[in-house]
Coordinates of C-alpha atoms in Angstrom, one line a residue:
M12 CA 25.6 -2.9 -20.6
L13 CA 24.8 -2.4 -16.9
R14 CA 28.2 -0.8 -16.3
W15 CA 27.6 1.6 -19.2
L16 CA 24.1 2.4 -17.7
R17 CA 25.7 3.3 -14.4
G18 CA 27.5 6.2 -15.9
F19 CA 24.9 7.2 -18.4
V20 CA 23.6 10.1 -16.3
L21 CA 26.2 12.4 -14.7
P22 CA 26.0 12.7 -10.9
G23 CA 24.3 15.8 -9.8
V24 CA 22.2 16.3 -12.8
A25 CA 19.1 14.8 -11.2
C26 CA 18.3 13.0 -8.0
Q27 CA 19.3 9.4 -7.6
K28 CA 15.7 8.2 -7.9
D29 CA 15.3 10.0 -11.3
E30 CA 18.6 8.7 -12.5
D31 CA 17.6 5.1 -11.6
D32 CA 14.2 5.5 -13.3
L33 CA 15.9 6.7 -16.5
R34 CA 18.4 3.9 -16.5
Y35 CA 15.7 1.3 -15.9
E36 CA 13.7 2.8 -18.7
I37 CA 16.7 2.3 -21.0
L38 CA 17.0 -1.3 -19.9
F39 CA 13.3 -1.9 -20.5
Q40 CA 13.5 -0.5 -24.0
D41 CA 16.5 -2.6 -24.8
L42 CA 14.8 -5.7 -23.6
D43 CA 11.5 -4.9 -25.4
S44 CA 13.0 -5.8 -28.8
D45 CA 9.6 -5.8 -30.7
G46 CA 8.5 -2.5 -29.1
D47 CA 5.1 -3.7 -28.0
G48 CA 5.5 -2.3 -24.5
L49 CA 5.8 -5.8 -22.9
V50 CA 8.9 -7.9 -22.2
D51 CA 8.1 -11.6 -22.6
I52 CA 10.3 -14.4 -21.3
V53 CA 12.0 -15.0 -24.6
E54 CA 13.0 -11.3 -24.8
L55 CA 14.2 -11.5 -21.2
Q56 CA 16.2 -14.6 -22.0
E57 CA 17.8 -13.0 -25.0
G58 CA 18.6 -9.8 -23.1
L59 CA 20.3 -11.7 -20.3
K60 CA 22.3 -13.7 -22.8
N61 CA 23.4 -10.7 -24.8
W62 CA 24.5 -8.9 -21.7
G63 CA 26.3 -12.0 -20.3
L64 CA 24.1 -11.9 -17.2
S65 CA 22.5 -15.4 -17.3
S66 CA 23.6 -17.5 -14.2
G67 CA 22.6 -20.7 -16.0
Q68 CA 19.9 -21.5 -13.5
N69 CA 16.8 -20.3 -15.4
S70 CA 17.4 -16.7 -14.5
E71 CA 14.8 -15.4 -16.9
K72 CA 12.1 -17.7 -15.5
H73 CA 12.8 -16.6 -11.9
I74 CA 12.8 -12.9 -12.8
F75 CA 9.7 -13.2 -15.0
E76 CA 7.6 -15.1 -12.4
A77 CA 8.7 -12.6 -9.6
G78 CA 7.9 -9.5 -11.7
N79 CA 4.8 -10.6 -13.6
T80 CA 2.2 -9.8 -10.9
N81 CA -0.8 -9.9 -13.2
D82 CA 0.2 -13.3 -14.8
D83 CA -0.1 -12.1 -18.4
S84 CA 2.2 -12.8 -21.3
G85 CA 4.8 -10.2 -20.4
L86 CA 6.2 -7.6 -18.1
D87 CA 5.1 -4.0 -18.6
F88 CA 7.2 -1.1 -17.6
E89 CA 5.5 -0.7 -14.2
E90 CA 6.0 -4.3 -13.3
F91 CA 9.6 -4.2 -14.5
M92 CA 10.2 -1.1 -12.3
Q93 CA 8.6 -2.6 -9.3
Y94 CA 10.6 -5.8 -9.6
L95 CA 13.8 -3.9 -9.8
K96 CA 13.0 -1.7 -6.8
D97 CA 12.0 -4.8 -4.7
H98 CA 15.1 -6.6 -5.8
E99 CA 17.2 -3.6 -5.0
I100 CA 16.0 -3.8 -1.4
K101 CA 17.1 -7.5 -1.2
M102 CA 20.5 -6.7 -2.7
R103 CA 21.0 -3.8 -0.2
L104 CA 20.4 -6.3 2.7
A105 CA 22.8 -8.7 1.0
F106 CA 25.4 -6.0 0.6
N107 CA 25.1 -4.9 4.2
S108 CA 25.4 -8.5 5.5
L109 CA 28.6 -8.9 3.5
D110 CA 30.1 -5.5 4.5
K111 CA 31.0 -6.7 8.0
N112 CA 32.9 -3.5 9.0
N113 CA 30.2 -1.2 7.7
D114 CA 32.7 0.9 5.7
G115 CA 30.5 1.0 2.6
I116 CA 32.8 -1.2 0.4
I117 CA 33.3 -4.9 0.1
E118 CA 36.9 -6.3 0.0
T119 CA 38.4 -9.7 -0.8
S120 CA 38.6 -10.7 2.9
E121 CA 34.8 -10.3 3.2
I122 CA 34.2 -12.4 0.1
I123 CA 36.5 -15.1 1.6
A124 CA 34.6 -15.0 4.9
A125 CA 31.2 -15.3 3.1
L126 CA 32.2 -18.4 1.2
K127 CA 34.0 -19.9 4.2
S128 CA 30.7 -19.7 6.1
L129 CA 29.3 -22.1 3.5
G130 CA 32.2 -24.5 3.9
V131 CA 34.0 -23.3 0.8
N132 CA 37.6 -22.3 1.3
I133 CA 39.1 -20.1 -1.5
S134 CA 42.4 -18.4 -1.9
E135 CA 42.9 -14.6 -2.0
A136 CA 43.7 -14.9 -5.7
Q137 CA 40.3 -16.6 -6.3
A138 CA 38.5 -14.0 -4.2
K139 CA 40.1 -11.3 -6.3
K140 CA 38.8 -12.8 -9.5
I141 CA 35.3 -12.7 -8.0
L142 CA 35.8 -9.1 -6.9
Q143 CA 37.2 -8.1 -10.4
S144 CA 34.1 -9.4 -12.1
I145 CA 32.0 -6.8 -10.2
D146 CA 34.5 -4.0 -9.7
S147 CA 34.0 -1.5 -12.6
D148 CA 36.3 1.4 -11.6
G149 CA 39.5 -0.6 -10.9
T150 CA 39.7 0.2 -7.2
M151 CA 39.7 -3.6 -6.2
T152 CA 36.8 -2.9 -3.9
I153 CA 33.0 -3.0 -4.5
D154 CA 30.8 -0.1 -3.5
W155 CA 27.0 -0.1 -3.4
D156 CA 26.5 1.2 -6.9
E157 CA 28.8 -1.5 -8.4
W158 CA 27.0 -4.2 -6.4
K159 CA 23.5 -2.9 -7.3
Y160 CA 24.0 -2.7 -11.0
Y161 CA 25.9 -6.0 -11.2
F162 CA 23.1 -7.9 -9.5
L163 CA 20.3 -5.8 -11.0
L164 CA 19.0 -8.7 -13.1
H165 CA 20.3 -11.6 -11.2
P166 CA 17.7 -13.9 -9.6
A167 CA 19.6 -14.3 -6.3
K168 CA 17.5 -13.1 -3.3
N169 CA 20.0 -13.1 -0.4
I170 CA 23.7 -13.4 0.4
D171 CA 23.5 -17.2 0.7
E172 CA 22.2 -17.5 -2.9
I173 CA 24.9 -15.1 -4.1
A174 CA 27.6 -17.1 -2.3
H175 CA 26.3 -20.3 -3.9
F176 CA 26.4 -18.5 -7.3
W177 CA 30.0 -17.6 -6.7
K178 CA 30.7 -21.2 -5.6
R179 CA 29.2 -22.7 -8.8
S180 CA 30.2 -20.2 -11.4
T181 CA 33.7 -19.2 -10.2
V182 CA 35.2 -21.5 -7.6
H183 CA 34.0 -24.7 -9.4
S184 CA 35.2 -23.3 -12.7
L185 CA 38.6 -22.5 -11.3
K186 CA 39.0 -25.8 -9.5
S187 CA 37.4 -28.2 -11.9
R188 CA 36.5 -27.0 -15.4
R189 CA 39.9 -25.6 -16.2
L190 CA 41.7 -28.5 -14.6
R191 CA 44.1 -30.3 -16.9
L192 CA 45.4 -33.8 -16.6
I193 CA 48.8 -33.0 -15.1
G194 CA 47.4 -30.3 -12.9
G195 CA 44.8 -32.8 -11.6
F196 CA 47.5 -35.3 -10.6
E197 CA 49.5 -32.6 -8.9
Q198 CA 46.5 -31.3 -7.0
M199 CA 45.5 -34.8 -5.8
V200 CA 49.0 -35.7 -4.7
K201 CA 49.3 -32.4 -2.9
E202 CA 46.0 -32.8 -1.1
G203 CA 46.2 -36.5 0.0
G204 CA 49.6 -37.9 -1.1
I205 CA 50.3 -40.6 -3.7
H206 CA 47.6 -42.9 -2.2
S207 CA 44.9 -40.3 -3.2
L208 CA 45.4 -41.4 -6.8
W209 CA 43.7 -44.7 -5.8
R210 CA 41.0 -43.3 -3.6
G211 CA 37.7 -45.1 -4.3
N212 CA 39.5 -47.9 -6.1
G213 CA 38.5 -50.5 -3.5
V214 CA 34.8 -50.1 -4.2
N215 CA 35.6 -49.9 -7.9
V216 CA 37.4 -53.3 -7.7
F217 CA 34.6 -54.7 -5.6
K218 CA 31.9 -53.9 -8.1
I219 CA 33.9 -55.1 -11.2
A220 CA 33.2 -58.8 -10.6
P221 CA 29.4 -58.7 -10.3
E222 CA 29.2 -56.0 -13.0
T223 CA 31.3 -58.0 -15.5
T224 CA 29.6 -61.3 -14.8
L225 CA 26.1 -59.8 -15.1
K226 CA 27.0 -58.0 -18.3
I227 CA 28.6 -61.0 -20.0
G228 CA 25.9 -63.4 -18.9
A229 CA 23.1 -61.1 -19.8
Y230 CA 24.6 -60.3 -23.2
E231 CA 24.7 -64.0 -24.2
Q232 CA 21.2 -64.6 -22.8
Y233 CA 19.8 -61.6 -24.6
K234 CA 21.4 -62.7 -27.9
K235 CA 19.7 -66.1 -27.6
W236 CA 16.3 -64.5 -27.0
L237 CA 16.8 -62.2 -29.9
S238 CA 18.1 -64.8 -32.4
F239 CA 14.9 -66.5 -33.5
D240 CA 15.2 -70.2 -34.5
D241 CA 19.0 -70.0 -34.1
A242 CA 19.2 -67.5 -36.9
K243 CA 22.5 -65.7 -37.4
V244 CA 22.9 -62.8 -34.9
G245 CA 23.3 -59.6 -36.8
I246 CA 24.6 -56.2 -35.8
T247 CA 21.2 -55.0 -34.6
E248 CA 20.7 -57.9 -32.3
R249 CA 24.2 -57.5 -30.9
F250 CA 23.7 -53.8 -30.3
V251 CA 20.3 -54.3 -28.6
S252 CA 21.7 -57.3 -26.5
G253 CA 24.7 -55.2 -25.5
S254 CA 22.6 -52.2 -24.5
L255 CA 20.2 -54.3 -22.4
A256 CA 23.1 -56.2 -20.8
G257 CA 24.8 -53.0 -19.8
A258 CA 21.6 -51.5 -18.5
T259 CA 20.9 -54.7 -16.5
A260 CA 24.4 -54.8 -14.9
Q261 CA 24.5 -51.0 -14.2
T262 CA 21.0 -51.1 -12.5
C263 CA 22.2 -53.8 -10.2
I264 CA 25.5 -52.2 -9.1
Y265 CA 24.6 -48.5 -9.5
P266 CA 24.8 -47.7 -5.7
M267 CA 28.4 -48.7 -5.8
E268 CA 29.0 -46.2 -8.6
V269 CA 27.8 -43.5 -6.3
L270 CA 30.0 -44.7 -3.5
K271 CA 33.0 -44.8 -5.8
T272 CA 32.3 -41.2 -6.9
R273 CA 31.8 -39.9 -3.4
M274 CA 35.0 -41.6 -2.1
I275 CA 37.0 -40.2 -5.0
L276 CA 35.7 -36.6 -4.4
G277 CA 35.9 -36.9 -0.6
E278 CA 38.8 -35.3 1.3
T279 CA 41.6 -37.4 2.8
G280 CA 40.2 -39.0 6.0
Q281 CA 36.6 -38.1 5.3
Y282 CA 35.6 -41.8 5.0
S283 CA 37.4 -44.7 6.7
G284 CA 36.2 -47.1 4.1
V285 CA 33.3 -48.2 1.8
I286 CA 31.0 -49.2 4.7
D287 CA 31.7 -45.9 6.5
C288 CA 30.9 -43.9 3.4
G289 CA 27.7 -45.8 2.8
K290 CA 26.5 -45.3 6.4
K291 CA 27.3 -41.6 6.3
L292 CA 25.5 -41.1 3.0
L293 CA 22.5 -43.0 4.2
K294 CA 22.3 -41.1 7.5
Q295 CA 22.9 -37.6 6.0
E296 CA 21.1 -37.8 2.6
G297 CA 18.9 -40.8 2.6
V298 CA 18.4 -43.7 0.3
R299 CA 17.7 -41.5 -2.8
T300 CA 21.3 -40.3 -2.9
F301 CA 22.4 -43.8 -4.0
F302 CA 20.5 -43.3 -7.2
K303 CA 21.5 -39.7 -7.9
G304 CA 22.3 -39.5 -11.6
Y305 CA 20.8 -42.8 -12.5
I306 CA 18.7 -41.6 -15.4
P307 CA 21.6 -40.1 -17.4
N308 CA 23.7 -43.1 -16.5
F309 CA 21.0 -45.5 -17.7
L310 CA 20.7 -43.5 -21.0
G311 CA 24.4 -43.4 -21.4
I312 CA 25.0 -47.1 -20.8
L313 CA 22.7 -48.1 -23.6
P314 CA 24.9 -46.7 -26.5
Y315 CA 28.1 -47.5 -24.6
A316 CA 27.5 -51.2 -23.8
G317 CA 25.7 -51.7 -27.1
I318 CA 28.5 -50.2 -29.2
D319 CA 31.3 -51.7 -27.0
L320 CA 30.1 -55.3 -27.2
A321 CA 28.7 -55.2 -30.7
V322 CA 31.8 -53.6 -32.3
Y323 CA 34.1 -56.0 -30.3
E324 CA 32.4 -59.1 -31.6
L325 CA 32.1 -57.8 -35.1
L326 CA 35.8 -56.9 -35.3
K327 CA 36.8 -60.2 -33.8
N328 CA 34.6 -62.3 -36.1
Y329 CA 35.7 -60.3 -39.1
W330 CA 39.4 -61.1 -38.3
L331 CA 38.6 -64.8 -37.8
E332 CA 36.7 -65.0 -41.1
H333 CA 39.3 -63.3 -43.2
Y334 CA 42.6 -63.8 -41.6
A335 CA 42.5 -66.8 -39.2
T336 CA 43.7 -70.1 -40.5
N337 CA 41.8 -73.0 -38.9
S338 CA 41.8 -71.2 -35.5
V339 CA 39.1 -69.9 -33.3
D340 CA 41.5 -68.0 -31.1
P341 CA 42.7 -64.7 -32.7
G342 CA 45.4 -64.2 -30.0
I343 CA 45.7 -61.6 -27.3
I344 CA 47.1 -58.8 -29.6
I345 CA 44.1 -58.9 -31.9
L346 CA 41.7 -59.2 -29.0
L347 CA 43.4 -56.2 -27.4
G348 CA 43.1 -54.1 -30.6
C349 CA 39.4 -55.0 -31.1
S350 CA 38.6 -54.3 -27.4
A351 CA 40.5 -51.0 -27.3
L352 CA 38.7 -49.7 -30.5
S353 CA 35.3 -50.9 -29.3
H354 CA 35.7 -49.3 -25.8
T355 CA 36.9 -46.0 -27.4
C356 CA 33.9 -45.9 -29.7
G357 CA 31.6 -46.6 -26.7
Q358 CA 33.2 -44.0 -24.5
I359 CA 32.9 -41.2 -27.2
A360 CA 29.3 -42.0 -27.8
S361 CA 28.2 -42.1 -24.2
F362 CA 30.6 -39.7 -22.5
P363 CA 28.3 -36.6 -22.5
L364 CA 25.6 -38.5 -20.5
N365 CA 28.3 -40.0 -18.2
L366 CA 29.5 -36.4 -17.5
V367 CA 26.0 -35.3 -16.6
R368 CA 25.6 -38.3 -14.3
T369 CA 28.9 -37.4 -12.5
R370 CA 27.9 -33.7 -12.2
M371 CA 24.6 -34.7 -10.6
Q372 CA 26.4 -36.9 -8.1
V373 CA 28.9 -34.1 -7.4
Q374 CA 26.0 -31.6 -7.0
A375 CA 24.4 -33.9 -4.4
L376 CA 27.7 -33.7 -2.5
E377 CA 28.2 -30.0 -2.8
E378 CA 24.7 -28.7 -2.4
K379 CA 22.7 -31.0 -0.1
G380 CA 19.0 -30.3 -0.2
T381 CA 19.0 -28.9 -3.7
T382 CA 18.1 -30.7 -6.9
T383 CA 18.8 -29.8 -10.5
S384 CA 17.1 -31.9 -13.1
M385 CA 19.1 -33.6 -15.9
I386 CA 17.6 -31.3 -18.5
H387 CA 18.5 -28.2 -16.6
L388 CA 22.0 -29.4 -16.0
I389 CA 22.5 -30.2 -19.7
Q390 CA 21.3 -26.6 -20.4
E391 CA 23.7 -25.2 -17.9
I392 CA 26.7 -27.1 -19.3
H393 CA 25.8 -25.9 -22.8
N394 CA 25.2 -22.3 -21.8
N395 CA 28.4 -22.0 -19.7
E396 CA 30.8 -24.3 -21.5
G397 CA 29.5 -24.9 -25.0
K398 CA 29.5 -28.2 -26.8
K399 CA 33.1 -28.9 -25.7
G400 CA 31.9 -28.9 -22.1
F401 CA 30.2 -32.2 -22.7
F402 CA 33.5 -33.9 -23.4
R403 CA 35.4 -32.4 -20.4
G404 CA 37.7 -35.2 -19.0
L405 CA 37.4 -37.4 -22.1
T406 CA 41.2 -37.6 -22.5
P407 CA 42.0 -39.4 -19.2
N408 CA 39.0 -41.7 -19.8
I409 CA 40.5 -42.7 -23.2
I410 CA 44.0 -43.1 -21.6
K411 CA 42.7 -45.6 -19.1
V412 CA 41.0 -47.7 -21.8
L413 CA 44.2 -49.7 -22.7
P414 CA 44.9 -51.3 -19.3
A415 CA 41.2 -51.7 -18.6
V416 CA 40.5 -53.5 -21.9
I417 CA 43.4 -56.0 -21.3
I418 CA 41.5 -57.3 -18.3
S419 CA 38.0 -57.0 -19.7
C420 CA 38.6 -58.7 -23.0
A421 CA 40.6 -61.5 -21.4
A422 CA 37.9 -61.9 -18.8
Y423 CA 35.2 -62.0 -21.5
E424 CA 37.0 -64.7 -23.5
K425 CA 37.8 -66.9 -20.5
V426 CA 34.3 -66.6 -18.9
T427 CA 32.6 -67.5 -22.2
Q428 CA 34.9 -70.4 -22.8
H429 CA 34.4 -71.9 -19.3
M430 CA 30.6 -71.3 -19.4
G431 CA 30.4 -73.0 -22.9
L432 CA 28.9 -69.9 -24.5
I433 CA 31.1 -70.1 -27.6

């Protein structure tokens, strides 16, 4: 839409100011879908979505608040025009700061330099993809007109915010969202050698013992509290007990989850160990960073632990009742099958919230000092990646279930036997 508007009036027919006024009037009329002379926030949101201009960061809210000077229910044409003119000044300053050699065009080398100043290293091929998204005439450079009309309705105020937008929407997309399982292995080995495949595993192993003990012990205790007068424990009691047990265990060990994620995402040599990682996070980001993503994790563990433990016991008990012959031990194969199925069901049910939790932890690493709420992050994933985006990375999670359940189900059975819980 904006590229079409750029060529709507032929150069030389009118002065540049008149051309821009006409283009902006066309934009306003297109946004004002009900023709009442006001563009409300819903119309602005629909317009940005239809034109493919939403950055996923409440673009319409930022634009509406900046332009709505009289705080009424919508932007009139004068307010809309004034916002665009003020925004154009900011975009001119951003363009000039990016155009280091003052030749009136932006090249890939200048995009690379801008992102490098923020600590983001990208290849020339990735910089070309950014450039191509703005370049409308195929010259592989960006002039002022192309820049102005591309960022005309973008809420960024300066070059730093534009660079962060590139980092989030393009670089992150190229490096993470399109990553496939085999490509992920190859990238990790290339970056840090074969040992990088086990990065963060130390803290993962360290947290397993208290987490498993707390979860199993709490599960049995919650079942006793919920089974009144030694009544038979039903599926509802098992699900609630499992959910509460999972929440209890995760609350106690959650800081170690954050440490594990940071060590996995860190570069080779960035942290010398778990203690070093914890000290650096505490010094650089404070105590709150150890609970980044706790809410979606808490909400996700409720269905996961509830389904996992309840389905596991139901399947095991069903087999013992219908197929066992005077035995209370179904054998490792049956236990493995029950546990694999229960873990898989729990993973599928809770994975979207686990993904949101991990994204929040990653965001704390990439953009220190900024905070995106869980709701806004969910909206961003839905807008940018659709429903499938909430299950990005589910395949490797399912693949790891089999070796994990061998240990977990065996540990569960042995612990309950030794503690006299069965």
